[in-house]
Amino acid sequence: MKTCPRIILIILITLMVCTGCANKDEKKAAHIKKGNEYFDAKEYKKAEIEFKNAVQIDSQDIEALLNLAKTSMKIGKIQDAFTAYSKVEKIAPENIQALTRLAQLYFLNKKTSKTKERINKILELEENNIDALYLKARLLSQQKELDSAINLFDRILNLNPDHIPSLQSLASIRTYQKQFDQAEELLLKSVDVSNDDTKAERLLLGFYLRQKDYGKLKDRLEISSRKHTDADFHTIAGNLYLKLKDKTSAEKAFKHAIELAPENPAPYMALAKFYDITDQKESAQEFYDKSLALAPENISIKQVVAQFHYNHKDINSAEKLVAEILQKGSNFYSAKMLQAEILTVKNDFNTALIKLTDLEKEEPDSARILYFKGLCYIGLEQPEQAVANVAKAVELNPTYLKARILLADIYFHLKAYDLSIKNASIALRLNPESYKALLLRGGAKLATGKLTEAEKDFTKLIEIDPKNPTGYYRMASLKHFYTQYDDAEKLLKKAFELNNKLIDVFNLRIKNDIARKNFHAAHMLCLEQLGEVKNKPASKAPIFYAQAQVFLAEGNISDAEKSYHNAIKSNPKFTPPYMDLAEIYLSKKDLKNAADQYRAVLKADPKLYLPHMMLASIFEKENNFIAAETHYRKALEINPKYAEAANNLAYLLAEKTNKYDEALMFAKKAKEIFPDNPLVMDTLGSVYYKKGLYDNAVSEFLDSIKMKPENPTFHYHLGLAYLKAQKFDLAKQTLNKAIELDNNFQDVENARSLIQQIETNKE
């Protein structure tokens, strides 16, 4: 009997399909088995590959999908885990494992309705499912339905008295309700049932810390430190000992963490930080170096070590590490910020500003960036820009102490003392013991005549740091101002005992002795200080200068000159002696020697503008108007806001040249800077007069007279302007007023002549 070929073919195909299915099932099972082995060995990446292969073979296999989801959670691929659990839910809507994980993920993403939906489904299937009950209780806690939450946690603990998450969550509620004994009892139980779980121990320690129950905290630390062998726990213990100010136990804990995990850089970093904050710089550097040796490519460690070097003024080491970090890529914000800070410290302000401006694009509301931009603008002598940036920094972060103090400092140097006081006071509310803020506020109060308040701040300086001479010096300055010279001397002696190298303290001692006419003591102090710096010629210069001040106070001009010359010989770049010598020569009407001294000052420091001003004045007296004009211009080149030079140059150009337009420009510049100065008004009026703008001239002269009505020259100039404006009666009246005020002023004869001409013309 023949077999039908068609039947044979069908049988063969069926056999092949069955064999293929069997092969697929075997392959899938092999992948799952291998995946489980990798998972148990904590090789999660390899496990993921195996489970993905299993799912690729059979996308509906629940075991493979659940294993893939579990592995994705382990390696942080939360979205992949969510996708896998969602597939399981679709295939098997009653799979409790998938429902539980989805509920937890929705809970973490604050999707309350989706969380509740899964919880309810689980509890329909298993009314005592602890995971679902716990999640429901957590939801109720979040929604402040505390009584309902407590009931659920109690129900869970009836089902499982050792359910650690419920013990801890219930403890959190009891703490919130200020039922601290119950909270402690629950946390202690969670520790007891958790065996070696350090998380439970940490929660208990944190509870004691928040309650400020330092006795129990210390006792528990001793117990747990003996019990646990986890390096991370001992690092935490070290930090807690630090909070207890038990440095010995802290150091011991950090060292034990290193013993437990000698290949892990984290404990080394913790010990290094401990040494750093306890002012043991060399030990700190040793352990920072060890942590870097263990993980030489770790960017985070390099960043911390770079910051350590920067904080300790080792700029080269910090710069090297920052460069290494940035070689790895340009996206390391912290390294770029530190690079900008290093450039600021190195006074490379323009480059620092470029870096900071780039960083500002990444962090447009960073108070720290604005603070450092402020520092750069101070370095570039652009105080307005500095104020704008630092003010914005404190606006963004009102508690930014360093920025607040810097703003107070900028305002102080701009002589905006009220604003300095305001910002220093805010800084002191943030930190009542900020030495710098107290120093600034006290100085600003002193400058505004609030002497009693300044004294309080200076007293506080001494209380905060009795070994710092600054507080004694500031208080002595105040006592000296009050003419309480004996009290000032006591304070100055104390400051001098603490540091006899401070030239400000030395100078005030000399000034104080001069005020008391105790010239012998002043001379002895000078000789004593000269002995202290006998091998440092440059340091002798300010002492010789002070010695000259004593001789001058005694009326001994000859010896004063000798001391000034000794100061110059000791340090030719020290400029005050030149200026004082020039004043001596001016008082003797020795213009040549005075001019020589001012030239010598400029040779020592070409950036000074005052010597140019003085030379210009001397040349004016000598009728050398071209030289005078040159030096006024040089003074303005160095300091464009030097109003006195602008005013004098304007007057010179108007009176001695025909450069009236330029004279007007300088006169207006002077008035912009000093709008209420009568001399500046008089100069501007004189320039208008020369240009034939008599009404403008009259207006300026009238303003100058309002400010200083007893000045005959102002009245004389006004009389001239009235005369040119053909207001003869007013001219005569004003010229008579000038003579009435002083019948010997410089232009008195010309005033009389003009009055006579007016009277003659009237006849």
Coordinates of C-alpha atoms in Angstrom, one line a residue, residues 149-677:
A149 CA -2.0 56.2 57.4
I150 CA -1.3 55.2 61.0
N151 CA -4.1 52.7 60.9
L152 CA -2.7 51.1 57.8
F153 CA 0.8 51.0 59.1
D154 CA -0.5 49.4 62.3
R155 CA -2.4 46.8 60.1
I156 CA 0.8 46.0 58.3
L157 CA 2.7 45.6 61.5
N158 CA 0.0 43.2 62.8
L159 CA 0.5 41.2 59.7
N160 CA 4.3 41.5 59.9
P161 CA 5.7 43.0 63.1
D162 CA 9.2 43.2 61.5
H163 CA 8.2 45.2 58.4
I164 CA 11.1 47.7 58.6
P165 CA 9.7 50.3 56.0
S166 CA 6.5 50.6 58.1
L167 CA 8.3 50.9 61.3
Q168 CA 10.4 53.7 59.8
S169 CA 7.5 55.5 58.1
L170 CA 5.4 55.4 61.3
A171 CA 8.4 56.8 63.2
S172 CA 8.5 59.7 60.8
I173 CA 4.8 60.4 61.4
R174 CA 5.3 60.2 65.2
T175 CA 8.3 62.6 64.9
Y176 CA 6.1 65.0 62.9
Q177 CA 3.5 64.8 65.7
K178 CA 6.2 65.5 68.3
Q179 CA 5.6 62.0 69.8
F180 CA 9.4 61.5 70.1
D181 CA 9.4 58.6 72.5
Q182 CA 7.2 56.5 70.3
A183 CA 9.3 57.5 67.2
E184 CA 12.5 56.5 69.0
E185 CA 10.9 53.1 70.0
L186 CA 9.9 52.4 66.4
L187 CA 13.3 53.3 65.1
L188 CA 15.1 51.2 67.7
K189 CA 12.9 48.2 66.7
S190 CA 13.7 48.8 63.0
V191 CA 17.4 48.6 63.9
D192 CA 16.9 45.4 66.0
V193 CA 15.1 43.6 63.2
S194 CA 17.2 44.8 60.4
N195 CA 20.3 42.9 61.5
D196 CA 23.2 44.6 59.7
D197 CA 21.2 47.1 57.7
T198 CA 23.1 50.3 58.1
K199 CA 20.2 52.4 56.7
A200 CA 18.1 51.7 59.8
E201 CA 21.0 52.6 62.0
R202 CA 21.6 55.9 60.1
L203 CA 17.9 56.8 60.5
L204 CA 18.2 56.3 64.2
L205 CA 21.4 58.4 64.4
G206 CA 19.8 61.1 62.3
F207 CA 16.8 61.2 64.6
Y208 CA 19.1 61.7 67.7
L209 CA 21.0 64.4 65.8
R210 CA 17.8 66.3 64.8
Q211 CA 16.5 66.1 68.4
K212 CA 19.9 67.4 69.6
D213 CA 20.1 64.5 72.0
Y214 CA 23.9 64.3 71.7
G215 CA 24.3 62.0 74.7
K216 CA 22.2 59.2 73.0
L217 CA 23.8 60.0 69.7
K218 CA 27.3 59.4 71.1
D219 CA 26.2 56.2 72.9
R220 CA 24.5 54.8 69.8
L221 CA 27.5 55.7 67.6
E222 CA 29.8 53.7 69.9
I223 CA 27.4 50.7 69.7
S224 CA 26.9 50.9 66.0
S225 CA 30.6 51.4 65.2
R226 CA 31.4 48.1 66.9
K227 CA 28.6 46.4 65.2
H228 CA 29.0 47.4 61.5
T229 CA 31.8 46.7 59.1
D230 CA 30.5 48.8 56.3
A231 CA 33.1 51.5 55.2
D232 CA 30.4 54.0 54.2
F233 CA 28.8 53.7 57.6
H234 CA 32.1 54.5 59.4
T235 CA 32.5 57.5 57.1
I236 CA 29.1 58.7 58.2
A237 CA 30.0 58.0 61.8
G238 CA 33.1 60.1 61.4
N239 CA 31.0 63.0 60.2
L240 CA 28.6 62.6 63.1
Y241 CA 31.5 62.6 65.6
L242 CA 32.6 65.8 64.0
K243 CA 29.2 67.4 64.7
L244 CA 29.7 66.3 68.3
K245 CA 33.1 68.0 68.2
D246 CA 34.8 64.7 69.1
K247 CA 37.7 65.0 66.7
T248 CA 39.6 62.0 68.1
S249 CA 36.6 59.6 67.5
A250 CA 36.0 61.2 64.1
E251 CA 39.5 60.6 62.9
K252 CA 39.4 57.0 64.2
A253 CA 36.2 56.4 62.3
F254 CA 37.6 57.7 59.1
K255 CA 40.7 55.6 59.4
H256 CA 38.7 52.5 60.2
A257 CA 36.7 53.1 57.0
I258 CA 40.0 53.1 55.1
E259 CA 41.0 49.8 56.8
L260 CA 37.6 48.3 55.7
A261 CA 37.9 49.5 52.1
P262 CA 41.5 50.2 51.3
E263 CA 40.9 50.3 47.5
N264 CA 38.0 52.7 47.8
P265 CA 39.0 56.4 47.4
A266 CA 35.9 57.7 49.2
P267 CA 37.2 57.1 52.8
Y268 CA 40.5 58.7 51.9
M269 CA 38.6 61.8 50.7
A270 CA 36.6 61.9 53.9
L271 CA 39.7 61.7 56.1
A272 CA 41.4 64.4 53.9
K273 CA 38.5 66.7 54.3
F274 CA 38.6 66.1 58.1
Y275 CA 42.2 67.1 58.2
D276 CA 41.5 70.1 56.0
I277 CA 38.7 71.5 58.3
T278 CA 40.8 70.8 61.4
D279 CA 43.7 72.9 60.0
Q280 CA 46.0 70.0 59.3
K281 CA 46.9 71.0 55.8
E282 CA 49.8 68.5 55.3
S283 CA 47.8 65.5 56.4
A284 CA 44.9 66.6 54.2
Q285 CA 47.1 66.8 51.2
E286 CA 48.6 63.4 51.9
F287 CA 45.2 61.7 51.9
Y288 CA 43.9 63.7 48.9
D289 CA 47.0 62.5 47.0
K290 CA 46.3 58.9 48.1
S291 CA 42.7 59.2 46.9
L292 CA 43.9 60.5 43.5
A293 CA 46.5 57.7 43.3
L294 CA 43.6 55.2 43.7
A295 CA 41.4 56.9 41.1
P296 CA 43.7 59.1 38.9
E297 CA 41.0 59.6 36.2
N298 CA 38.2 60.5 38.6
I299 CA 37.1 64.0 37.7
S300 CA 35.1 64.6 40.9
I301 CA 38.2 63.8 43.0
K302 CA 40.4 66.0 40.9
Q303 CA 37.9 68.9 41.3
V304 CA 37.8 68.6 45.1
V305 CA 41.6 68.4 45.3
A306 CA 41.9 71.4 42.9
Q307 CA 39.6 73.4 45.1
F308 CA 41.7 72.3 48.2
H309 CA 44.8 73.7 46.6
Y310 CA 43.0 76.9 45.5
N311 CA 41.7 77.4 49.1
H312 CA 45.2 77.1 50.4
K313 CA 46.7 79.6 47.9
D314 CA 48.5 76.8 46.0
I315 CA 47.4 78.3 42.7
N316 CA 49.8 76.4 40.5
S317 CA 48.7 73.0 41.7
A318 CA 45.0 74.0 41.4
E319 CA 45.6 75.4 37.9
K320 CA 47.3 72.1 36.8
L321 CA 44.5 69.9 38.0
V322 CA 41.8 72.2 36.4
A323 CA 43.7 72.0 33.1
E324 CA 43.7 68.2 33.3
I325 CA 40.0 68.2 34.0
L326 CA 39.2 70.5 31.1
Q327 CA 41.4 68.4 28.7
K328 CA 38.8 65.7 29.2
G329 CA 36.1 68.0 27.9
S330 CA 34.7 71.5 28.1
N331 CA 31.4 70.6 29.9
F332 CA 32.8 70.6 33.4
Y333 CA 31.1 73.7 34.8
S334 CA 32.8 73.5 38.3
A335 CA 36.2 73.3 36.7
K336 CA 35.5 76.2 34.4
M337 CA 34.3 78.2 37.3
L338 CA 37.4 77.4 39.3
Q339 CA 39.5 78.4 36.3
A340 CA 37.9 81.8 36.3
E341 CA 38.4 82.2 40.0
I342 CA 42.1 81.3 39.6
L343 CA 42.5 83.9 36.8
T344 CA 40.9 86.5 39.1
V345 CA 43.4 85.7 41.9
K346 CA 46.2 86.0 39.4
N347 CA 44.9 89.5 38.5
D348 CA 44.2 88.4 34.9
F349 CA 40.9 90.2 35.1
N350 CA 40.1 90.6 31.4
T351 CA 40.6 86.9 30.7
A352 CA 38.6 86.0 33.8
L353 CA 35.8 88.2 32.7
I354 CA 35.6 86.5 29.3
K355 CA 35.4 83.1 31.1
L356 CA 32.8 84.3 33.5
T357 CA 30.7 85.8 30.8
D358 CA 30.7 82.5 29.0
L359 CA 29.7 80.7 32.2
E360 CA 26.9 83.2 32.7
K361 CA 25.3 81.9 29.5
E362 CA 25.1 78.4 31.2
E363 CA 24.0 79.8 34.6
P364 CA 22.4 83.2 33.9
D365 CA 21.3 83.6 37.5
S366 CA 24.5 82.5 39.3
A367 CA 25.2 84.9 42.2
R368 CA 28.7 83.4 42.4
I369 CA 29.6 84.4 38.8
L370 CA 28.3 87.9 39.5
Y371 CA 30.4 88.1 42.7
F372 CA 33.6 87.2 40.8
K373 CA 32.7 89.6 38.0
G374 CA 32.5 92.2 40.6
L375 CA 36.0 91.4 41.9
C376 CA 37.3 91.6 38.3
Y377 CA 35.7 95.1 37.8
I378 CA 37.3 96.2 41.1
G379 CA 40.7 95.0 39.8
L380 CA 40.0 96.9 36.5
E381 CA 39.1 100.0 38.6
Q382 CA 35.6 100.1 37.3
P383 CA 33.6 100.5 40.6
E384 CA 30.3 101.3 38.9
Q385 CA 30.4 97.9 37.0
A386 CA 31.5 96.2 40.2
V387 CA 28.6 97.6 42.2
A388 CA 26.1 96.6 39.4
N389 CA 27.3 93.0 39.4
V390 CA 27.7 92.5 43.2
A391 CA 24.3 94.2 43.9
K392 CA 22.7 91.8 41.4
A393 CA 24.4 88.9 43.2
V394 CA 22.9 89.8 46.6
E395 CA 19.5 90.4 44.9
L396 CA 19.6 86.8 43.5
N397 CA 20.9 85.4 46.8
P398 CA 20.3 87.8 49.8
T399 CA 22.1 85.4 52.1
Y400 CA 25.4 85.4 50.1
L401 CA 27.6 86.6 52.9
K402 CA 30.8 87.2 50.9
A403 CA 29.0 89.2 48.2
R404 CA 27.2 91.3 50.8
I405 CA 30.5 92.1 52.5
L406 CA 32.1 92.9 49.2
L407 CA 29.2 95.3 48.3
A408 CA 29.7 97.0 51.7
D409 CA 33.4 97.3 50.9
I410 CA 32.9 98.8 47.5
Y411 CA 30.4 101.4 48.8
F412 CA 32.9 102.2 51.6
H413 CA 35.7 103.0 49.1
L414 CA 33.2 105.0 47.0
K415 CA 32.5 107.0 50.2
A416 CA 28.8 105.9 50.0
Y417 CA 29.0 105.3 53.7
D418 CA 25.2 104.9 54.4
L419 CA 25.0 102.1 51.8
S420 CA 28.1 100.5 53.2
I421 CA 26.6 100.5 56.7
K422 CA 23.3 99.1 55.3
N423 CA 25.0 96.1 53.6
A424 CA 27.5 95.5 56.4
S425 CA 24.5 95.4 58.8
I426 CA 22.8 92.8 56.6
A427 CA 26.0 90.8 56.6
L428 CA 26.1 90.9 60.4
R429 CA 22.6 89.6 60.6
L430 CA 23.7 86.6 58.5
N431 CA 26.9 86.2 60.7
P432 CA 27.0 88.4 63.8
E433 CA 30.7 87.6 64.2
S434 CA 31.9 88.6 60.7
Y435 CA 35.1 90.5 61.5
K436 CA 35.2 92.1 58.0
A437 CA 31.6 93.3 58.2
L438 CA 32.1 94.8 61.6
L439 CA 35.3 96.5 60.5
L440 CA 33.6 98.0 57.5
R441 CA 30.5 99.1 59.4
G442 CA 32.6 100.6 62.2
G443 CA 34.7 102.5 59.7
A444 CA 31.7 103.8 57.8
K445 CA 30.0 104.9 61.0
L446 CA 33.3 106.7 62.0
A447 CA 33.4 108.4 58.6
T448 CA 29.7 109.6 59.1
G449 CA 30.3 110.9 62.6
K450 CA 28.4 108.1 64.3
L451 CA 31.2 107.8 66.9
T452 CA 29.3 106.0 69.7
E453 CA 28.0 103.3 67.2
A454 CA 31.5 103.0 65.7
E455 CA 33.0 102.4 69.1
K456 CA 30.5 99.5 69.7
D457 CA 31.6 97.8 66.5
F458 CA 35.3 98.3 67.3
T459 CA 34.7 96.9 70.8
K460 CA 33.1 93.9 69.3
L461 CA 36.1 93.3 67.0
I462 CA 38.3 93.0 70.1
E463 CA 35.8 90.6 71.7
I464 CA 35.6 88.4 68.6
D465 CA 39.4 88.2 68.1
P466 CA 41.5 89.5 71.0
K467 CA 44.7 88.4 69.3
N468 CA 44.0 90.5 66.2
P469 CA 45.7 94.0 66.4
T470 CA 43.2 95.5 64.0
G471 CA 40.5 95.9 66.6
Y472 CA 42.8 97.7 69.0
Y473 CA 44.1 99.9 66.3
R474 CA 40.6 101.0 65.2
M475 CA 39.6 101.7 68.7
A476 CA 42.8 103.7 69.3
S477 CA 42.0 105.7 66.1
L478 CA 38.6 106.6 67.7
K479 CA 40.2 107.5 71.0
H480 CA 42.7 109.6 69.2
F481 CA 39.9 111.4 67.4
Y482 CA 38.2 112.1 70.8
T483 CA 41.6 113.5 71.9
Q484 CA 41.7 110.7 74.5
Y485 CA 45.4 110.2 73.8
D486 CA 46.3 108.2 76.9
D487 CA 43.5 105.7 76.2
A488 CA 44.7 105.5 72.6
E489 CA 48.2 104.8 73.7
K490 CA 47.2 101.8 75.8
L491 CA 45.3 100.3 72.9
L492 CA 48.2 101.0 70.5
K493 CA 50.7 99.4 72.8
K494 CA 48.5 96.3 72.8
A495 CA 48.3 96.2 69.0
F496 CA 52.0 96.7 68.8
E497 CA 52.6 93.8 71.2
L498 CA 50.6 91.6 68.9
N499 CA 52.4 92.8 65.8
N500 CA 55.1 95.4 65.8
K501 CA 55.5 95.3 62.0
L502 CA 52.2 97.1 61.3
I503 CA 53.1 100.5 59.9
D504 CA 49.6 102.0 60.5
V505 CA 49.9 101.2 64.2
F506 CA 53.4 102.7 64.3
N507 CA 52.3 105.9 62.5
L508 CA 49.4 106.4 64.9
R509 CA 51.6 105.9 67.9
I510 CA 53.9 108.7 66.5
K511 CA 50.9 110.9 65.8
N512 CA 49.5 110.2 69.2
D513 CA 52.9 111.1 70.9
I514 CA 53.1 114.3 68.8
A515 CA 49.5 115.2 70.0
R516 CA 50.7 114.8 73.6
K517 CA 53.9 116.7 72.8
N518 CA 55.7 113.6 74.0
F519 CA 58.5 114.1 71.4
H520 CA 61.1 112.2 73.2
A521 CA 58.9 109.0 73.3
A522 CA 58.2 109.5 69.6
H523 CA 61.9 109.7 68.7
M524 CA 62.7 106.7 70.9
L525 CA 60.0 104.7 69.1
C526 CA 61.5 105.7 65.7
L527 CA 65.0 104.6 66.8
E528 CA 63.6 101.3 68.2
Q529 CA 61.8 100.5 64.9
L530 CA 64.9 101.4 62.9
G531 CA 66.7 98.8 64.9
E532 CA 64.0 96.3 64.1
V533 CA 64.5 96.7 60.4
K534 CA 68.2 97.5 60.3
N535 CA 68.8 95.0 57.5
K536 CA 65.8 96.1 55.4
P537 CA 66.6 99.5 53.8
A538 CA 63.2 99.8 52.1
S539 CA 61.4 99.3 55.5
K540 CA 63.4 102.2 57.0
A541 CA 61.8 104.8 54.7
P542 CA 58.4 105.1 56.4
I543 CA 60.2 105.2 59.8
F544 CA 62.5 108.1 58.7
Y545 CA 59.4 109.8 57.3
A546 CA 57.7 109.5 60.7
Q547 CA 60.8 110.8 62.4
A548 CA 60.7 113.9 60.1
Q549 CA 57.1 114.5 61.2
V550 CA 58.3 114.6 64.8
F551 CA 61.0 117.1 64.0
L552 CA 58.5 119.2 62.1
A553 CA 56.2 119.2 65.1
E554 CA 59.1 120.4 67.2
G555 CA 59.8 123.2 64.7
N556 CA 63.2 121.6 63.8
I557 CA 63.0 122.1 60.0
S558 CA 66.7 121.3 59.4
D559 CA 66.6 117.8 61.0
A560 CA 63.2 117.2 59.4
E561 CA 64.8 117.7 55.9
K562 CA 67.6 115.3 56.8
S563 CA 65.1 112.6 57.9
Y564 CA 63.1 113.2 54.6
H565 CA 66.3 112.7 52.6
N566 CA 67.2 109.5 54.6
A567 CA 63.7 108.2 53.8
I568 CA 64.3 108.9 50.1
K569 CA 67.7 107.3 50.2
S570 CA 66.3 104.2 51.9
N571 CA 63.6 103.8 49.3
P572 CA 63.6 106.1 46.3
K573 CA 60.1 104.8 45.3
F574 CA 58.5 105.9 48.6
T575 CA 56.9 109.2 47.5
P576 CA 55.5 111.0 50.7
P577 CA 59.0 112.5 51.7
Y578 CA 59.3 114.2 48.2
M579 CA 55.9 115.8 48.7
D580 CA 56.6 117.0 52.2
L581 CA 60.0 118.4 51.2
A582 CA 58.3 120.2 48.3
E583 CA 55.9 121.8 50.8
I584 CA 58.9 122.9 52.9
Y585 CA 60.5 124.5 49.9
L586 CA 57.2 126.2 48.9
S587 CA 56.8 127.6 52.4
K588 CA 60.3 129.1 51.9
K589 CA 59.2 130.3 48.4
D590 CA 61.9 128.2 46.9
L591 CA 60.0 127.2 43.8
K592 CA 62.9 125.6 42.0
N593 CA 63.7 123.1 44.7
A594 CA 59.9 122.5 45.2
A595 CA 59.6 121.7 41.5
D596 CA 62.6 119.4 41.7
Q597 CA 61.0 117.4 44.4
Y598 CA 57.7 117.0 42.5
R599 CA 59.8 115.8 39.5
A600 CA 61.5 113.3 41.7
V601 CA 58.1 112.1 42.9
L602 CA 57.1 111.5 39.3
K603 CA 60.3 109.7 38.6
A604 CA 59.6 107.3 41.6
D605 CA 55.9 106.8 40.5
P606 CA 54.8 108.2 37.1
K607 CA 51.2 107.2 37.8
L608 CA 50.7 109.9 40.4
Y609 CA 48.6 112.9 39.3
L610 CA 49.0 115.2 42.3
P611 CA 52.7 116.1 41.6
H612 CA 51.6 117.2 38.1
M613 CA 49.0 119.5 39.7
M614 CA 51.6 121.0 42.0
L615 CA 54.1 121.5 39.2
A616 CA 51.3 123.2 37.1
S617 CA 50.6 125.6 40.1
I618 CA 54.3 126.4 40.4
F619 CA 54.7 127.1 36.7
E620 CA 51.6 129.4 36.8
K621 CA 53.2 131.4 39.6
E622 CA 56.3 131.7 37.4
N623 CA 54.1 132.8 34.4
N624 CA 55.2 129.7 32.5
F625 CA 51.7 129.0 31.2
I626 CA 52.7 126.5 28.5
A627 CA 54.4 124.2 31.1
A628 CA 51.5 124.7 33.5
E629 CA 49.0 123.7 30.8
T630 CA 51.1 120.6 30.0
H631 CA 51.1 119.4 33.6
Y632 CA 47.4 120.0 34.1
R633 CA 46.7 117.9 31.0
K634 CA 49.0 115.1 32.3
A635 CA 47.2 115.1 35.6
L636 CA 43.9 114.7 33.7
E637 CA 45.4 111.9 31.5
I638 CA 46.2 110.0 34.7
N639 CA 42.9 110.8 36.4
P640 CA 40.2 112.0 34.0
K641 CA 37.9 112.7 37.0
Y642 CA 40.4 115.0 38.7
A643 CA 38.0 118.0 39.0
E644 CA 40.6 120.5 40.4
A645 CA 42.9 119.9 37.4
A646 CA 40.0 120.3 35.0
N647 CA 38.9 123.5 36.7
N648 CA 42.4 125.1 36.8
L649 CA 43.1 124.1 33.2
A650 CA 39.8 125.6 32.0
Y651 CA 40.6 128.9 33.8
L652 CA 44.2 128.9 32.4
L653 CA 42.9 128.2 28.8
A654 CA 40.3 130.9 29.1
E655 CA 42.6 133.6 30.6
K656 CA 45.9 132.9 28.9
T657 CA 45.0 131.4 25.5
N658 CA 42.2 131.7 23.0
K659 CA 41.2 127.9 23.4
Y660 CA 37.8 128.9 24.7
D661 CA 35.9 125.8 23.4
E662 CA 38.3 123.5 25.1
A663 CA 38.2 125.6 28.2
L664 CA 34.4 125.3 28.2
M665 CA 34.7 121.5 27.9
F666 CA 37.0 121.2 30.9
A667 CA 35.0 123.7 33.0
K668 CA 31.8 121.7 32.3
K669 CA 33.6 118.4 33.2
A670 CA 34.7 120.0 36.5
K671 CA 31.1 121.1 37.2
E672 CA 29.8 117.5 36.5
I673 CA 32.1 116.2 39.2
F674 CA 31.6 119.1 41.7
P675 CA 28.2 120.6 40.8
D676 CA 28.0 122.6 44.0
N677 CA 31.5 124.0 44.2

